[in-house]
């Protein structure tokens, strides 16, 4: 029996599910994270440039290159490990190092990325973070470290994964330009679990920042949307007045065109924002947080600081779509008004045509009557000339003969005109 044929993409699709494994990290260790995004048309960027930037970094450390066309990479660079991932809009670099620096969150840790390599990047930094992983979950020791490292007002801390670890971060950018996150792992927490926690924190920070781009877009559009709303309301008011439909139609087309342009320009960003928000919420959910010493959890921080921004984006998207729908309905109403006006004009034209037809009919009847008279006059004259010799025979005058001929001749002419008219119909 011949083997069954496989779909050309079967193995590729199956391997994609296993292509980006979590790193395996032994505490204590540090992670340096960097996310790069093209400032314009990031989703449609030249992906080969992403690979070229990665190869330049690998060459600085004499590391092995990935396969051509790869969208992810994990390998050693010097005494460190590098995890590189290419996403729809951005590229991430995460460098893992064993051990801890004497100074917590030392900016020197970021020097794993050479300065000249950073300056050669064609994209811009979306976010960067320093992550410190320590052993031990003693509450007092953890609380003492958190007070030194983070801003108390915005600090979020929680036990995660059935109390196997404590995570902390204040989501603020420090003096060196980086976010800070700390992980305190219990002594029996496995390396793969630590790696998953680090990966989740990087994803939460990245997707949180990317989704906030939609919030920025919403704020930029807010004032103009208010103006367009007022313009649309004014135009709909004009439609109920006596303004010429043509001028209102021109203004309505201008507003509708701008609204459709706004919808087209923001559809990708608002759609991406919704997707990124779901990823952030899902990544926090899988951490299975428990409260640490009365502090706010990551979920509570997002609920207070992040969720309102995402609701603003969703509200702006709905408002923009509602304005576009209103413009469409206004166009339909204006079109109906124009059609009604045209129907009224057509009715007047038809009435005018009826009047003209009636006048033409009357004129025709008048002409027919005059024609009968004129033809009768000449017919009587001709008949008189033909019958004048008979006047002497019957002993009557020419005038009497003409009088006798007039009525029969007129009757004959009238009958002939009627026959001709009927034959034309």
Short mmCIF file of C-alpha atoms in Angstrom, two decimals:
data_model
loop_
_atom_site.label_atom_id
_atom_site.label_comp_id
_atom_site.label_asym_id
_atom_site.label_seq_id
_atom_site.Cartn_x
_atom_site.Cartn_y
_atom_site.Cartn_z
CA UNK A 1 0.00 0.00 0.00
CA UNK A 2 1.57 3.33 -1.00
CA UNK A 3 2.19 5.84 1.84
CA UNK A 4 -0.38 8.58 2.29
CA UNK A 5 0.69 11.95 0.89
CA UNK A 6 1.43 14.71 3.43
CA UNK A 7 0.31 18.27 3.05
CA UNK A 8 3.33 20.40 2.00
CA UNK A 9 3.06 22.48 5.20
CA UNK A 10 2.32 19.65 7.64
CA UNK A 11 5.75 19.47 9.30
CA UNK A 12 6.30 23.20 9.16
CA UNK A 13 3.02 23.90 10.93
CA UNK A 14 3.63 21.22 13.55
CA UNK A 15 7.18 22.44 14.25
CA UNK A 16 5.97 26.04 14.59
CA UNK A 17 4.23 25.08 17.84
CA UNK A 18 7.59 24.01 19.29
CA UNK A 19 9.79 26.62 17.65
CA UNK A 20 9.99 29.06 20.57
CA UNK A 21 10.69 27.08 23.75
CA UNK A 22 11.02 28.79 27.12
CA UNK A 23 14.59 29.35 28.31
CA UNK A 24 15.92 27.18 31.12
CA UNK A 25 17.50 29.43 33.78
CA UNK A 26 19.29 28.61 37.01
CA UNK A 27 18.97 31.20 39.79
CA UNK A 28 20.70 33.45 40.58
CA UNK A 29 20.86 35.04 37.15
CA UNK A 30 20.02 38.21 35.22
CA UNK A 31 18.18 38.91 31.99
CA UNK A 32 18.57 41.94 29.76
CA UNK A 33 15.63 42.54 27.45
CA UNK A 34 15.32 44.82 24.40
CA UNK A 35 12.41 45.29 21.96
CA UNK A 36 12.99 47.15 18.67
CA UNK A 37 10.31 48.51 16.33
CA UNK A 38 10.47 50.39 13.05
CA UNK A 39 8.94 53.86 13.52
CA UNK A 40 6.89 53.69 10.29
CA UNK A 41 5.07 50.75 8.71
CA UNK A 42 6.52 48.26 11.15
CA UNK A 43 4.25 45.43 9.99
CA UNK A 44 5.35 45.90 6.37
CA UNK A 45 9.06 46.38 7.09
CA UNK A 46 11.87 44.57 5.29
CA UNK A 47 12.35 41.46 7.47
CA UNK A 48 15.81 40.84 6.02
CA UNK A 49 17.02 43.93 7.90
CA UNK A 50 16.01 42.26 11.19
CA UNK A 51 18.18 39.29 10.34
CA UNK A 52 21.07 41.52 9.28
CA UNK A 53 21.02 43.26 12.66
CA UNK A 54 21.03 39.92 14.47
CA UNK A 55 23.95 38.66 12.38
CA UNK A 56 25.98 41.77 13.19
CA UNK A 57 25.48 41.09 16.90
CA UNK A 58 26.36 37.41 16.56
CA UNK A 59 29.50 38.27 14.60
CA UNK A 60 30.65 40.54 17.43
CA UNK A 61 30.71 37.46 19.67
CA UNK A 62 31.79 34.96 17.01
CA UNK A 63 28.54 33.04 17.49
CA UNK A 64 26.86 30.65 15.06
CA UNK A 65 24.32 32.04 12.60
CA UNK A 66 20.68 30.89 12.44
CA UNK A 67 19.16 29.21 9.41
CA UNK A 68 18.22 31.56 6.53
CA UNK A 69 14.70 32.90 6.93
CA UNK A 70 14.53 32.01 10.64
CA UNK A 71 12.13 33.99 12.84
CA UNK A 72 13.70 32.94 16.14
CA UNK A 73 17.12 32.07 17.51
CA UNK A 74 18.57 30.74 20.76
CA UNK A 75 22.29 30.31 21.27
CA UNK A 76 25.39 31.31 23.18
CA UNK A 77 27.13 34.66 22.69
CA UNK A 78 30.31 34.62 24.75
CA UNK A 79 29.43 33.64 28.33
CA UNK A 80 25.80 34.65 27.79
CA UNK A 81 22.76 33.14 26.09
CA UNK A 82 20.76 35.07 23.50
CA UNK A 83 17.08 34.56 22.66
CA UNK A 84 15.96 36.47 19.53
CA UNK A 85 12.40 36.56 18.21
CA UNK A 86 10.87 38.28 15.21
CA UNK A 87 7.25 39.39 15.61
CA UNK A 88 4.72 41.14 13.38
CA UNK A 89 5.69 44.66 14.43
CA UNK A 90 8.83 44.29 16.51
CA UNK A 91 11.92 42.24 17.27
CA UNK A 92 13.05 41.19 20.74
CA UNK A 93 16.50 40.41 22.11
CA UNK A 94 16.87 38.74 25.53
CA UNK A 95 20.31 38.01 26.96
CA UNK A 96 20.61 35.68 29.97
CA UNK A 97 23.66 35.73 32.24
CA UNK A 98 24.55 33.52 35.19
CA UNK A 99 25.14 35.16 38.54
CA UNK A 100 24.26 38.61 39.84
CA UNK A 101 26.07 41.92 39.71
CA UNK A 102 27.11 43.48 43.02
CA UNK A 103 24.82 46.42 42.29
CA UNK A 104 21.20 45.52 41.69
CA UNK A 105 20.00 46.54 38.23
CA UNK A 106 23.41 47.83 37.28
CA UNK A 107 23.16 49.74 33.95
CA UNK A 108 26.44 48.05 32.98
CA UNK A 109 24.46 44.84 32.46
CA UNK A 110 22.99 46.40 29.32
CA UNK A 111 26.49 46.71 27.87
CA UNK A 112 26.09 43.14 26.64
CA UNK A 113 24.68 44.98 23.62
CA UNK A 114 27.68 46.86 22.15
CA UNK A 115 27.20 50.60 21.94
CA UNK A 116 28.12 50.85 18.25
CA UNK A 117 25.72 47.99 17.46
CA UNK A 118 22.90 49.79 19.27
CA UNK A 119 23.62 53.00 17.37
CA UNK A 120 23.47 51.12 14.06
CA UNK A 121 19.94 49.79 14.64
CA UNK A 122 17.46 51.09 12.08
CA UNK A 123 14.52 50.72 14.47
CA UNK A 124 13.67 52.47 17.71
CA UNK A 125 13.48 51.06 21.21
CA UNK A 126 9.96 50.17 22.29
CA UNK A 127 11.05 49.01 25.72
CA UNK A 128 14.03 47.57 27.54
CA UNK A 129 14.23 45.87 30.91
CA UNK A 130 16.67 44.51 33.46
CA UNK A 131 15.43 41.39 35.25
CA UNK A 132 17.11 40.14 38.43
CA UNK A 133 16.49 36.56 39.57
CA UNK A 134 17.44 35.63 43.15
CA UNK A 135 16.98 32.53 45.29
CA UNK A 136 14.88 32.68 48.44
CA UNK A 137 11.36 33.87 49.20
CA UNK A 138 11.80 35.09 52.77
CA UNK A 139 9.16 37.79 53.09
CA UNK A 140 11.18 40.19 55.23
CA UNK A 141 14.28 39.96 53.02
CA UNK A 142 12.18 40.39 49.89
CA UNK A 143 10.37 43.39 51.39
CA UNK A 144 13.70 45.00 52.34
CA UNK A 145 15.03 44.60 48.78
CA UNK A 146 11.85 45.92 47.20
CA UNK A 147 11.96 49.07 49.30
CA UNK A 148 15.47 49.77 47.96
CA UNK A 149 14.84 48.94 44.31
CA UNK A 150 11.37 50.18 43.41
CA UNK A 151 8.96 53.10 43.74
CA UNK A 152 6.60 52.18 46.55
CA UNK A 153 3.55 53.98 45.07
CA UNK A 154 3.46 51.98 41.82
CA UNK A 155 5.09 48.75 43.01
CA UNK A 156 3.26 45.53 42.09
CA UNK A 157 4.26 42.32 43.89
CA UNK A 158 2.74 38.86 44.07
CA UNK A 159 3.37 35.21 44.72
CA UNK A 160 3.06 33.24 41.48
CA UNK A 161 2.74 29.64 40.32
CA UNK A 162 1.55 28.19 43.63
CA UNK A 163 4.02 30.33 45.61
CA UNK A 164 7.06 28.94 43.82
CA UNK A 165 8.28 32.47 43.23
CA UNK A 166 7.67 36.15 43.95
CA UNK A 167 7.65 38.69 41.12
CA UNK A 168 7.91 42.45 41.50
CA UNK A 169 8.08 45.55 39.31
CA UNK A 170 7.00 49.18 39.35
CA UNK A 171 6.68 49.66 35.55
CA UNK A 172 8.76 52.83 35.73
CA UNK A 173 11.74 53.74 33.57
CA UNK A 174 14.88 54.19 35.68
CA UNK A 175 17.69 56.68 35.20
CA UNK A 176 19.42 54.40 32.69
CA UNK A 177 16.25 54.14 30.57
CA UNK A 178 15.17 50.61 31.53
CA UNK A 179 12.26 48.93 33.28
CA UNK A 180 13.08 46.85 36.36
CA UNK A 181 11.67 43.48 37.38
CA UNK A 182 12.73 41.20 40.22
CA UNK A 183 12.07 37.49 40.67
CA UNK A 184 12.62 35.65 43.95
CA UNK A 185 12.50 31.89 43.32
CA UNK A 186 12.16 29.29 46.05
CA UNK A 187 14.95 26.78 46.43
CA UNK A 188 13.00 23.96 44.78
CA UNK A 189 11.75 25.97 41.78
CA UNK A 190 12.96 24.32 38.58
CA UNK A 191 15.02 26.03 35.89
CA UNK A 192 12.31 25.73 33.25
CA UNK A 193 9.74 27.31 35.57
CA UNK A 194 12.09 30.23 36.24
CA UNK A 195 12.59 30.59 32.51
CA UNK A 196 8.82 30.71 31.95
CA UNK A 197 8.41 33.42 34.59
CA UNK A 198 11.13 35.55 32.99
CA UNK A 199 9.56 35.06 29.56
CA UNK A 200 6.11 36.03 30.87
CA UNK A 201 7.43 39.24 32.42
CA UNK A 202 9.13 40.20 29.15
CA UNK A 203 5.93 39.52 27.22
CA UNK A 204 3.78 41.47 29.68
CA UNK A 205 6.04 44.49 29.41
CA UNK A 206 6.37 44.33 25.62
CA UNK A 207 2.70 43.83 24.79
CA UNK A 208 1.66 46.39 27.40
CA UNK A 209 3.87 48.98 25.73
CA UNK A 210 2.77 48.04 22.22
CA UNK A 211 -0.91 48.26 23.16
CA UNK A 212 -0.34 51.72 24.65
CA UNK A 213 0.51 52.91 21.13
CA UNK A 214 -3.20 52.58 20.42
CA UNK A 215 -3.97 54.75 23.45
CA UNK A 216 -1.64 57.44 22.14
CA UNK A 217 -3.38 57.32 18.78
CA UNK A 218 -6.76 57.63 20.51
CA UNK A 219 -5.69 60.76 22.38
CA UNK A 220 -4.33 62.32 19.22
CA UNK A 221 -7.63 61.74 17.43
CA UNK A 222 -9.92 62.85 20.23
CA UNK A 223 -10.01 66.58 19.42
CA UNK A 224 -10.47 66.09 15.68
CA UNK A 225 -13.21 63.53 16.22
CA UNK A 226 -15.06 66.09 18.33
CA UNK A 227 -14.81 68.60 15.48
CA UNK A 228 -16.04 66.06 12.93
CA UNK A 229 -18.92 65.13 15.23
CA UNK A 230 -19.94 68.80 15.45
CA UNK A 231 -19.61 69.23 11.67
CA UNK A 232 -21.74 66.18 11.02
CA UNK A 233 -24.41 67.36 13.47
CA UNK A 234 -24.46 70.78 11.77
CA UNK A 235 -24.81 69.21 8.33
CA UNK A 236 -27.70 67.05 9.48
CA UNK A 237 -29.34 70.22 10.80
CA UNK A 238 -28.90 71.86 7.41
CA UNK A 239 -30.63 68.91 5.77
CA UNK A 240 -33.82 69.77 7.65
CA UNK A 241 -33.66 73.41 6.55
CA UNK A 242 -33.87 75.12 3.21
CA UNK A 243 -30.18 74.90 2.31
CA UNK A 244 -29.48 73.72 -1.26
CA UNK A 245 -28.73 69.98 -1.20
CA UNK A 246 -25.71 70.48 -3.48
CA UNK A 247 -23.74 72.57 -0.97
CA UNK A 248 -24.65 70.24 1.89
CA UNK A 249 -23.62 67.25 -0.20
CA UNK A 250 -20.17 68.72 -0.88
CA UNK A 251 -19.57 69.34 2.85
CA UNK A 252 -20.89 65.89 3.74
CA UNK A 253 -18.56 64.25 1.23
CA UNK A 254 -15.61 66.07 2.80
CA UNK A 255 -16.51 64.86 6.30
CA UNK A 256 -17.25 61.32 5.11
CA UNK A 257 -13.95 61.10 3.24
CA UNK A 258 -11.98 62.19 6.29
CA UNK A 259 -13.83 59.73 8.53
CA UNK A 260 -13.22 56.84 6.15
CA UNK A 261 -9.56 57.84 6.01
CA UNK A 262 -9.37 57.78 9.82
CA UNK A 263 -10.98 54.34 9.91
CA UNK A 264 -8.52 53.03 7.32
CA UNK A 265 -5.48 54.50 9.10
CA UNK A 266 -6.45 53.26 12.56
CA UNK A 267 -7.98 49.87 11.83
CA UNK A 268 -4.66 48.02 12.09
CA UNK A 269 -3.48 49.89 15.20
CA UNK A 270 -6.76 49.48 17.07
CA UNK A 271 -7.01 45.84 16.03
CA UNK A 272 -3.44 45.19 17.18
CA UNK A 273 -4.11 46.99 20.46
CA UNK A 274 -7.04 44.69 21.20
CA UNK A 275 -4.92 41.62 20.43
CA UNK A 276 -2.00 42.85 22.58
CA UNK A 277 -4.34 43.62 25.48
CA UNK A 278 -5.67 40.06 25.43
CA UNK A 279 -2.10 38.70 25.47
CA UNK A 280 -1.22 40.87 28.49
CA UNK A 281 -4.28 39.68 30.40
CA UNK A 282 -3.63 36.06 29.44
CA UNK A 283 0.04 36.20 30.50
CA UNK A 284 -0.94 37.61 33.89
CA UNK A 285 -3.66 34.97 34.25
CA UNK A 286 -1.29 32.03 33.75
CA UNK A 287 0.99 33.33 36.53
CA UNK A 288 -1.76 32.50 39.07
CA UNK A 289 -1.03 35.43 41.35
CA UNK A 290 -1.50 35.51 45.13
CA UNK A 291 -1.19 38.66 47.23
CA UNK A 292 2.17 39.37 48.89
CA UNK A 293 2.04 41.21 52.25
CA UNK A 294 -0.94 43.34 51.28
CA UNK A 295 0.74 44.74 48.14
CA UNK A 296 -1.11 45.24 44.89
CA UNK A 297 -0.75 42.44 42.39
CA UNK A 298 0.13 42.80 38.72
CA UNK A 299 -3.54 42.25 37.86
CA UNK A 300 -4.59 45.05 40.20
CA UNK A 301 -1.95 47.38 38.80
CA UNK A 302 -3.23 46.72 35.28
CA UNK A 303 -6.83 47.14 36.40
CA UNK A 304 -6.05 50.59 37.86
CA UNK A 305 -3.51 51.93 35.37
CA UNK A 306 -3.75 49.92 32.16
CA UNK A 307 -7.38 48.87 31.72
CA UNK A 308 -8.73 52.46 31.59
CA UNK A 309 -6.37 53.21 28.71
CA UNK A 310 -7.55 50.13 26.84
CA UNK A 311 -11.18 51.08 27.44
CA UNK A 312 -10.39 54.49 25.97
CA UNK A 313 -9.02 52.82 22.84
CA UNK A 314 -12.10 50.61 22.52
CA UNK A 315 -14.36 53.62 23.07
CA UNK A 316 -12.50 55.65 20.44
CA UNK A 317 -12.75 52.81 17.94
CA UNK A 318 -16.50 52.49 18.53
CA UNK A 319 -16.98 56.26 18.37
CA UNK A 320 -15.07 56.50 15.11
CA UNK A 321 -17.10 53.69 13.57
CA UNK A 322 -20.32 55.28 14.84
CA UNK A 323 -19.34 58.60 13.22
CA UNK A 324 -18.61 56.83 9.94
CA UNK A 325 -21.97 55.06 10.13
CA UNK A 326 -23.71 58.38 10.87
CA UNK A 327 -22.06 59.93 7.84
CA UNK A 328 -23.29 57.04 5.70
CA UNK A 329 -26.84 57.41 7.04
CA UNK A 330 -26.69 61.18 6.53
CA UNK A 331 -25.61 60.58 2.94
CA UNK A 332 -28.52 58.23 2.42
CA UNK A 333 -30.97 60.74 3.92
CA UNK A 334 -29.55 63.51 1.77
CA UNK A 335 -29.82 61.29 -1.27
CA UNK A 336 -33.45 60.62 -0.36
CA UNK A 337 -34.06 64.36 0.00
CA UNK A 338 -32.50 65.00 -3.40
CA UNK A 339 -34.59 62.20 -4.94
CA UNK A 340 -37.77 63.66 -3.45
CA UNK A 341 -36.84 67.12 -4.74
CA UNK A 342 -36.16 65.66 -8.17
CA UNK A 343 -39.49 63.81 -8.11
CA UNK A 344 -41.26 67.07 -7.31
CA UNK A 345 -39.41 68.77 -10.16
CA UNK A 346 -40.31 65.93 -12.50
CA UNK A 347 -43.94 66.19 -11.42
CA UNK A 348 -43.94 69.89 -12.25
CA UNK A 349 -42.35 69.16 -15.62
CA UNK A 350 -45.04 66.55 -16.34
CA UNK A 351 -47.78 68.99 -15.34
CA UNK A 352 -46.25 71.61 -17.61
CA UNK A 353 -46.06 69.07 -20.43
CA UNK A 354 -49.73 68.19 -19.87
CA UNK A 355 -50.67 71.84 -20.12
CA UNK A 356 -48.64 72.21 -23.29
CA UNK A 357 -50.25 69.10 -24.75
CA UNK A 358 -53.71 70.41 -23.90
CA UNK A 359 -52.90 73.74 -25.48
CA UNK A 360 -51.53 71.98 -28.53
CA UNK A 361 -54.69 69.91 -28.78
CA UNK A 362 -56.84 72.98 -28.58
CA UNK A 363 -54.71 74.72 -31.15
CA UNK A 364 -54.95 71.68 -33.38
CA UNK A 365 -58.71 71.65 -33.05
CA UNK A 366 -58.79 75.35 -33.85
CA UNK A 367 -56.59 74.79 -36.88
CA UNK A 368 -58.81 71.93 -38.00
CA UNK A 369 -61.87 74.18 -37.73
CA UNK A 370 -60.17 76.94 -39.68
CA UNK A 371 -59.01 74.38 -42.21
CA UNK A 372 -62.59 73.23 -42.71
CA UNK A 373 -63.69 76.82 -43.23
CA UNK A 374 -60.88 77.59 -45.67
CA UNK A 375 -61.31 74.37 -47.64
CA UNK A 376 -65.06 74.83 -47.65
CA UNK A 377 -64.68 78.35 -48.99
CA UNK A 378 -62.57 77.20 -51.93
CA UNK A 379 -64.74 74.11 -52.45
CA UNK A 380 -67.93 76.22 -52.58
CA UNK A 381 -66.25 78.54 -55.05
CA UNK A 382 -65.19 75.64 -57.27
CA UNK A 383 -68.62 74.01 -57.00
CA UNK A 384 -70.21 77.36 -57.92
CA UNK A 385 -68.09 77.67 -61.03
CA UNK A 386 -68.99 74.14 -62.02
CA UNK A 387 -72.76 74.57 -61.45
CA UNK A 388 -73.26 78.15 -62.63
CA UNK A 389 -74.42 76.98 -66.15
CA UNK A 390 -77.21 75.02 -64.43
CA UNK A 391 -78.57 78.18 -62.78
CA UNK A 392 -80.16 79.37 -66.03
CA UNK A 393 -81.66 75.97 -66.67
CA UNK A 394 -83.39 75.84 -63.29
CA UNK A 395 -84.09 79.58 -63.43
CA UNK A 396 -82.25 80.65 -60.18
CA UNK A 397 -79.62 83.25 -59.57
CA UNK A 398 -75.94 82.53 -58.90
CA UNK A 399 -76.31 83.70 -55.30
CA UNK A 400 -79.16 81.31 -54.67
CA UNK A 401 -77.16 78.48 -56.24
CA UNK A 402 -74.15 79.28 -54.06
CA UNK A 403 -76.35 79.27 -50.97
CA UNK A 404 -77.72 75.86 -51.92
CA UNK A 405 -74.20 74.42 -52.39
CA UNK A 406 -72.63 75.82 -49.21
CA UNK A 407 -74.03 73.45 -46.56
CA UNK A 408 -73.50 70.22 -48.55
CA UNK A 409 -69.95 71.26 -49.46
CA UNK A 410 -69.10 72.13 -45.85
CA UNK A 411 -70.52 68.79 -44.73
CA UNK A 412 -68.45 66.94 -47.29
CA UNK A 413 -65.27 68.81 -46.28
CA UNK A 414 -65.90 68.12 -42.58
CA UNK A 415 -66.48 64.43 -43.30
CA UNK A 416 -63.26 64.20 -45.34
CA UNK A 417 -61.21 65.86 -42.58
CA UNK A 418 -62.60 63.41 -40.02
CA UNK A 419 -61.72 60.45 -42.26
CA UNK A 420 -58.21 61.71 -42.73
CA UNK A 421 -57.77 62.25 -38.96
CA UNK A 422 -59.03 58.73 -38.17
CA UNK A 423 -56.72 57.16 -40.73
CA UNK A 424 -53.70 58.94 -39.14
CA UNK A 425 -54.52 57.37 -35.73
#
